[in-house]
Amino acid sequence: MTATANSDSMAATPPAPFAAAENVCTVVSNHPVNARYNHLVLAAPPTALTARPGQFFHLLCEGVPGDPAFLRRPMSVYRLRPADGADGASGIVEFLYKVVGAGTRAMARLEPGGSFNILGPLGQGFHLDPGWRHVVIVARGVGLATLAPLADMCRRAGVGIGAILSAQSPELIMAEDVMEAVGAEVVRVTDTEGTSTVANVERLVRGRIAEGRADALFTCGSNRLLMLLQKIARQEGIPGQVALEQQMACGLGMCVCCVRQVRRGGQTLDLRVCREGPVFELEEPVSW
Amino acid sequence: MTATANSDSMAATPPAPFAAAENVCTVVSNHPVNARYNHLVLAAPPTALTARPGQFFHLLCEGVPGDPAFLRRPMSVYRLRPADGADGASGIVEFLYKVVGAGTRAMARLEPGGSFNILGPLGQGFHLDPGWRHVVIVARGVGLATLAPLADMCRRAGVGIGAILSAQSPELIMAEDVMEAVGAEVVRVTDTEGTSTVANVERLVRGRIAEGRADALFTCGSNRLLMLLQKIARQEGIPGQVALEQQMACGLGMCVCCVRQVRRGGQTLDLRVCREGPVFELEEPVSW
Amino acid sequence: MVDLSVQLGGLTLANPIMPASGTFSPDIADVIDPNRLGALVTKSTTLGFRAGNPTPRVSETADGMLNSIGLPSQGIDAFIGEVIPKYRRFTPPLVASVSADTPDEFVTICEKVSIPAVDAIEVNISCPNLEEGGRAYAMRAESTLSVMRRVRACSDKPLWAKLTPNTGEIANVARAAEEGGADALVVANTVLAMAIDTETRRPRLGNVMGGLSGPAIKPIVVGMVYQSAKAVGIPVIGCGGIMGTDDVVEYMLAGAAAVQVGTKTFLNPTAMLTIIEELEALCAAKGINSVSEFTGAVVVEPEEEGLPLFA
Amino acid sequence: MVDLSVQLGGLTLANPIMPASGTFSPDIADVIDPNRLGALVTKSTTLGFRAGNPTPRVSETADGMLNSIGLPSQGIDAFIGEVIPKYRRFTPPLVASVSADTPDEFVTICEKVSIPAVDAIEVNISCPNLEEGGRAYAMRAESTLSVMRRVRACSDKPLWAKLTPNTGEIANVARAAEEGGADALVVANTVLAMAIDTETRRPRLGNVMGGLSGPAIKPIVVGMVYQSAKAVGIPVIGCGGIMGTDDVVEYMLAGAAAVQVGTKTFLNPTAMLTIIEELEALCAAKGINSVSEFTGAVVVEPEEEGLPLFA
Ligand SMILES: Cc1cc2nc3c(=O)[nH]c(=O)nc-3n(C[C@H](O)[C@H](O)[C@H](O)COP(=O)(O)OP(=O)(O)OC[C@H]3O[C@@H](n4cnc5c(N)ncnc54)[C@H](O)[C@@H]3O)c2cc1C
Ligand SMILES: Cc1cc2nc3c(=O)[nH]c(=O)nc-3n(C[C@H](O)[C@H](O)[C@H](O)COP(=O)(O)OP(=O)(O)OC[C@H]3O[C@@H](n4cnc5c(N)ncnc54)[C@H](O)[C@@H]3O)c2cc1C
Ligand SMILES: Cc1cc2nc3c(=O)[nH]c(=O)nc-3n(C[C@H](O)[C@H](O)[C@H](O)COP(=O)(O)O)c2cc1C
Ligand SMILES: Cc1cc2nc3c(=O)[nH]c(=O)nc-3n(C[C@H](O)[C@H](O)[C@H](O)COP(=O)(O)O)c2cc1C
Ligand code: FES
Ligand code: FES
């Protein structure tokens, strides 16, 4: 019998060869880091630990009656750590998130010991060219969460980092410790201090280029900064990558709802942020 | 302006003259009393305290994702107590309930300190004729919850009670203490002991009648027992009352979903269990 | 000072919030003061006595409920003699909802109900027309036009046509109702649906099929209000799945001049009053002088509107 | 030993669980083994290139979601050259879903897609027919009959007609599809709907209107499956709001021979496999030898079935 053979031979949870899984994690901690952002730490099974910087998970945020969340919510992996041997999980996956709506409100309600289903890892992560010695990271808002693991990746590859972290106000700058821990030179710019203008960021980036310490540019979290970096990269002939956002349903490439216009191979294509992205070459996205 | 006048002069929570209200109660305790029934104790605002035996509340059972309850659930008031002065509430309302589906599962999840919205009191309660000296109460299953406050009502009216409490097995007999506390003579009959047969209950009821201690018969919780008591009442010319159940939506008499066929004034009518009931004269319901 | 009043085909309502037919009765006065509502709408009455459907008459679904009450009714004479007086203890405009098996019956019942105590007639043309094999009048433009014309000819009361969502041509039906003489449209009644208990293998409703209401259907009906309001010049009253103030604003943006609240009243009989208060507070907070400013104010660039080619 | 296999208009499926068009692609092989599914169904393809609709293309609602993807497609040649081979890495029967703006286009695309790699064609007649002003073919019996006849004449593949729920006459449409030569019916596509963001006052979908799917619509579609299955002799495939095994049994009791799972896969890509396992366990526990025993086994006494006179 086909059917019997099926369920005898395989379990619903996919075995090792699957690239992604519905990882059922255990909440280790879930705290605010400042007035706007929370930090979620999960004990996760092995598949989740294979995530690379720039990849994301699709989170099953269960709302409550009166504040329901129906679809999953995409979230970049902020940090990954192998197990410290203390518990059964194979390691730790962390997210840094901003509470904006029903899904993130549901996340904010997660309590230690609770379980949380995170589908992934998904999408294309950042990649480093073996020739690069110094990169510049320009992050704003929640983009900091996405770019933090890239800093760690650079450190391990022996690549120097100049990080320009932009936020509305100084207390909203995050991941600075993560960046500095891996030896990044961090510059903070903020709206309240008047330092986060496009002009000032341009000055900072061009300064690194002038010093010969900008083999590649990375960005996430601001369309304004994306346009700036696209312009500089084009003028200076410097490569780079950007992590994009888009509303998602499936997160796996099936529903084609998450497209962004991208220039690739001389064409303008609608590519899926969840599958061909979220990381694209800096010059590719049609920004607006 | 009409509108402004409206909201200036009145609040959404109705003032005293309203017979029923969405009473927002605080959970005091919520425990199993045996393998099948739970006991919920609520600190309640004044309107709830006006409930009479046989009346019910319509409970806003908020499910959880994956186990939702959409409509309210009707539940007879099991006990009422005025405030002991310990907290701000005006008194205590109690329910005895069986966990059968999503709504009662949501009730079982209520934790002390949580809030619970109970609409009521609703419907017609039991009434005692001033001439009655002795009544017989025949209750089965959850019907025990509905008839328990009647026993207290009888005590205060100086009416003697013979209570026949029927259940599947001895450990599922409930409210026996409540009955005995008010001086009822309690007989327990159960399926496992073989004592709950219609024939045996008939023998017990007819015994009380022969002793002249059955001025009225009350029942709830079993259609089989309803038919038996209807037969005895008809044959012996004894009055009585029965509390009926029916699926409900509004609980207030608006949706006409909760009808049961009732003989009244020479006609067979569809009456609303929530409004004309849940308590009907014993001979009225068309039983089947 | 926010003006919550709305104009509805000849009637002025103190606010745009009223109950949906069949989900309201004077019994609610046990819990709230009905005088604060924009209007009162009766359960649909029929010409003669109707027993209604077998129980169970309701069942719950994902974010919604099914009902198959079956229009139980004591008939129009008892309605006028006993039911109307109970409603007339209250001050808001009274809307009498009527249903009928045939166009002839609709004429008779509308004539009978055109009494001074009634301020408007809601013609429930979502009910089955026995002359069309039980298909609801409002499923097609032709039958909508002909029944509304007949009713229009026999009554001077403001006529509200209550449409059904069980049609693929809501805009045509809406236009037909307007052409037939309706002063306003109520969009919409319940969505035909069914549920089966897999344990007993029996339908969850005694009548097998029933009508779906509640938040589950809101996006369907908001879409129909949008299409109807674009198609007609008369006011549209939105009805389907309203749970709170934000839903009211959504319906009004889509084109509704007022709304009816049904299922939510079963969950919270106080909800309509809460919504009226919140609506006023919301307008005040946003500097909106008149709630009517919401009506039809959805921002749609013409080029955005593609064919309904979803998927 | 439970027999989960089902017969579907010429095809035998190992089990009755398959994905719904547009909610599935070979990409799912990252998470589950597609070989365990009863069949594979492609996203609807069109004859030529289509860009699809502007974003946002999805939005969530009460127990459901709206989509207006807009059938983006590389066209039939890329579909055959590039998409089909990706599906053919897997063993279950392959169902190619096709959409077209006109009946002529439907004929061309069905001819082109009638290749050995394709085991059945799902004709998505829920999409707008430009020759009828954008009304979906399956909204009316006449247009359903004529387009299915034309397609039938040009292909020997098993043809599944995918019906729309946006009609008041599903039974007539179902009969027309059968008469036109369909080997099976898929009931149904998404329900036309809309949502507005009250803050921005803009529609939540770039295309303004979209299609509602998910548990919210299940009772609507279960009712349509019941009506369709009574109307036709060919198998009906139920599709709409299936979240778990109990929903599958409910659809089968209503008359479905098999089911398609859409939105749930977005929430849990493993769900279809879980359902297959649970369905087998359920049959075993109940002593049911063949899952097909569920099909049409709802218990309805003839006298219970009133008119759809709900309310
Ligand atoms: C690949 C990727 C990685 C992301 N990583 C992070 C991260 O590390 N930390 C973080 O805080 N956020 C991240 N986001 C954004 C995050 O997904 C959204 O903030 C979240 O889904 C909002 O859900 P909600 O239910 O709280 O808000 P909703 O109520 O759904 O929406 C609130 C507002 O946010 C907008 N929004 C909702 N979903 C998205 C989305 N997917 N993309 C853009 N805008 C959206 C809505 O249009 C609305 O205006 C990421 C998004 C993507 C696509
Ligand atoms: C006036 C009244 C007083 C009641 N008092 C009590 C009480 O004191 N204690 C108690 O435990 N129960 C009482 N009930 C029954 C109680 O309302 C139901 O058990 C409850 O609504 C079931 O909800 P659920 O979501 O747990 O189950 P569901 O999942 O809704 O249903 C489980 C099963 O119970 C049946 N059912 C559901 N609602 C009702 C109903 N209203 N009447 C009859 N059957 C129903 C369903 O058909 C189904 O078979 C009373 C009912 C009424 C009408
Ligand atoms: C129990 C019930 C009874 C109803 N009875 C009627 C009726 O008699 N006449 C009518 O036109 N609509 C009737 N309706 C439909 C409602 O008026 C309303 O159109 C529908 O419920 C959608 O609104 P909601 O989602 O807010 O409930 C009834 C609905 C319910 C739930
Ligand atoms: C994002 C999305 C895309 C869809 N694309 C198609 C499609 O291309 N062709 C089609 O026939 N149906 C399409 N559908 C409809 C589904 O196949 C299915 O009929 C509908 O979603 C109802 O099932 P569900 O409630 O299980 O999702 C799509 C649905 C969704 C949610
Ligand atoms: S979210 Fe479904 S394709 Fe990207
Ligand atoms: S429950 Fe609505 S009338 Fe009784």
XYZ file of N, CA and C and ligand atoms in Angstrom, chain A residues 36-38 54-58 61 68-69 71-78 94-107 122 142-146 220 243-248 258 273-274 277-279, chain D residues 56 60 197 200 204, ligand 1:
224
model
N 12.332 50.790 21.927
C 11.660 50.352 20.720
C 11.973 48.921 20.282
N 13.091 48.406 20.728
C 13.522 47.101 20.230
C 13.601 46.052 21.327
N 13.253 44.807 20.963
C 13.353 43.680 21.882
C 14.375 42.683 21.365
N 22.411 37.309 6.969
C 21.573 37.816 5.886
C 20.390 36.918 5.589
N 20.493 35.654 6.010
C 19.325 34.777 5.852
C 18.290 35.136 6.915
N 17.083 34.618 6.730
C 16.034 34.963 7.690
C 15.225 33.732 8.072
N 14.463 33.896 9.116
C 13.491 32.879 9.519
C 12.095 33.467 9.369
N 11.116 32.576 9.202
C 9.732 33.016 9.042
C 9.017 32.518 10.297
N 4.005 33.653 14.564
C 3.624 34.494 15.702
C 2.163 34.238 16.016
N -5.087 39.076 16.666
C -4.573 37.894 15.980
C -3.501 38.221 14.947
N -2.619 37.286 14.712
C -1.653 37.380 13.613
C -1.830 36.112 12.801
N -0.570 35.291 9.291
C 0.595 34.808 8.542
C 1.848 34.800 9.426
N 2.872 34.089 8.954
C 4.174 34.176 9.616
C 4.777 35.560 9.397
N 5.826 35.893 10.143
C 6.528 37.162 9.996
C 8.007 36.892 9.765
N 8.597 37.557 8.737
C 10.018 37.332 8.445
C 10.910 38.138 9.384
N 12.004 37.564 9.781
C 12.919 38.240 10.687
C 14.335 37.731 10.404
N 15.271 38.659 10.203
C 16.676 38.283 9.965
C 17.254 37.653 11.203
N 18.145 36.714 11.003
C 18.864 36.173 12.154
C 19.855 37.238 12.623
N 19.846 37.483 13.924
C 20.696 38.529 14.510
C 21.986 37.919 15.046
N 19.219 34.117 17.800
C 18.715 35.354 18.397
C 18.111 36.278 17.353
N 17.095 37.013 17.783
C 16.482 38.024 16.927
C 16.429 39.353 17.669
N 16.544 40.422 16.905
C 16.378 41.770 17.438
C 15.183 42.330 16.693
N 14.137 42.722 17.399
C 12.934 43.122 16.662
C 12.269 44.342 17.262
N 11.581 45.021 16.383
C 10.847 46.228 16.726
C 9.365 45.853 16.779
N 8.701 46.269 17.836
C 7.269 45.958 17.963
C 6.482 46.981 17.154
N 5.881 46.523 16.055
C 5.134 47.450 15.196
C 3.682 47.049 14.998
N 3.359 45.766 15.128
C 1.993 45.327 14.853
C 1.700 44.036 15.587
N 0.652 43.357 15.133
C 0.143 42.185 15.847
C 1.202 41.080 15.982
N 1.962 40.847 14.908
C 2.932 39.755 14.931
C 4.042 40.015 15.926
N 4.584 41.202 15.887
C 5.681 41.512 16.816
C 5.149 41.708 18.232
N 3.888 42.127 18.361
C 3.299 42.159 19.723
C 3.215 40.739 20.282
N 2.844 39.792 19.428
C 2.793 38.393 19.864
C 4.190 37.923 20.268
N 5.191 38.331 19.514
C 6.572 37.964 19.883
C 6.929 38.532 21.249
N 16.077 30.685 5.599
C 15.517 30.953 4.277
C 16.288 32.059 3.562
N 16.168 48.818 12.178
C 16.212 47.381 12.353
C 17.246 46.740 11.424
N 17.707 47.474 10.454
C 18.777 46.995 9.580
C 20.022 46.593 10.365
N 20.184 47.189 11.525
C 21.293 46.824 12.411
C 21.250 45.349 12.745
N 20.040 44.841 12.985
C 19.879 43.432 13.339
C 20.374 42.546 12.210
N 20.051 42.924 10.991
C 20.394 42.121 9.818
C 21.900 42.140 9.554
N 21.322 48.063 4.867
C 20.000 47.505 5.148
C 19.238 48.495 6.015
N 20.306 44.149 1.904
C 19.230 43.239 2.311
C 17.917 44.008 2.239
N 16.970 43.476 1.449
C 15.688 44.157 1.234
C 14.593 43.567 2.113
N 13.542 44.350 2.263
C 12.350 43.845 2.945
C 11.156 43.870 1.990
N 10.222 43.019 2.246
C 8.954 43.028 1.522
C 7.978 42.189 2.331
N 6.705 42.499 2.219
C 5.703 41.672 2.913
C 5.741 40.260 2.355
N 5.615 39.280 3.208
C 5.713 37.890 2.766
C 4.528 37.061 3.229
N 6.194 38.534 -2.693
C 7.224 39.360 -2.051
C 8.202 39.966 -3.047
N 11.880 38.396 -2.831
C 12.779 38.765 -1.737
C 13.066 37.545 -0.859
N 12.090 36.639 -0.737
C 12.281 35.489 0.153
C 13.187 34.426 -0.442
N 16.320 36.822 -2.752
C 16.866 37.723 -1.730
C 16.879 37.002 -0.415
N 16.821 37.704 0.705
C 16.680 39.168 0.810
C 17.946 39.934 0.438
N 19.104 39.244 0.327
C 20.321 39.968 -0.021
C 20.473 40.001 -1.542
N 1.485 46.001 -2.291
C 1.404 44.707 -1.615
C 0.425 43.747 -2.295
N -3.539 40.300 5.615
C -4.258 39.293 6.393
C -5.571 39.830 6.934
N -6.849 49.986 4.761
C -6.096 50.451 5.925
C -6.704 51.780 6.341
N -4.051 54.884 6.522
C -3.609 55.478 5.258
C -4.772 55.728 4.300
N -5.566 47.706 1.123
C -4.414 46.954 1.618
C -3.708 46.170 0.516
C 13.818 39.502 5.250
C 13.287 40.363 6.336
C 13.981 40.497 7.505
C 13.492 41.284 8.550
N 14.203 41.363 9.686
C 13.726 42.085 10.721
C 14.427 42.133 11.936
O 15.489 41.537 12.099
N 13.882 42.831 12.950
C 12.702 43.498 12.805
O 12.240 44.114 13.758
N 12.016 43.474 11.652
C 12.497 42.778 10.607
N 11.773 42.727 9.433
C 10.485 43.418 9.350
C 9.423 42.552 10.024
O 9.157 41.419 9.224
C 8.112 43.337 10.187
O 8.341 44.421 11.029
C 7.044 42.475 10.821
O 6.634 41.483 9.916
C 5.848 43.294 11.221
O 4.848 42.424 11.707
P 3.729 42.945 12.684
O 2.671 41.935 12.709
O 4.311 43.330 13.991
O 3.227 44.265 11.986
P 2.032 44.382 10.933
O 0.826 44.707 11.696
O 2.022 43.226 10.016
O 2.544 45.623 10.122
C 2.922 46.844 10.765
C 3.547 47.679 9.718
O 4.710 47.050 9.202
C 4.596 46.819 7.800
N 5.125 45.475 7.495
C 4.577 44.299 7.862
N 5.293 43.271 7.431
C 6.338 43.780 6.759
C 7.431 43.226 6.049
N 7.623 41.890 5.945
N 8.293 44.063 5.468
C 8.111 45.385 5.563
N 7.118 45.973 6.211
C 6.227 45.201 6.791
C 3.124 46.882 7.514
O 2.832 47.303 6.186
C 2.639 47.878 8.519
O 2.799 49.186 8.090
C 12.270 41.962 8.380
C 11.551 41.840 7.191
C 12.050 41.048 6.184
C 11.279 40.921 4.929
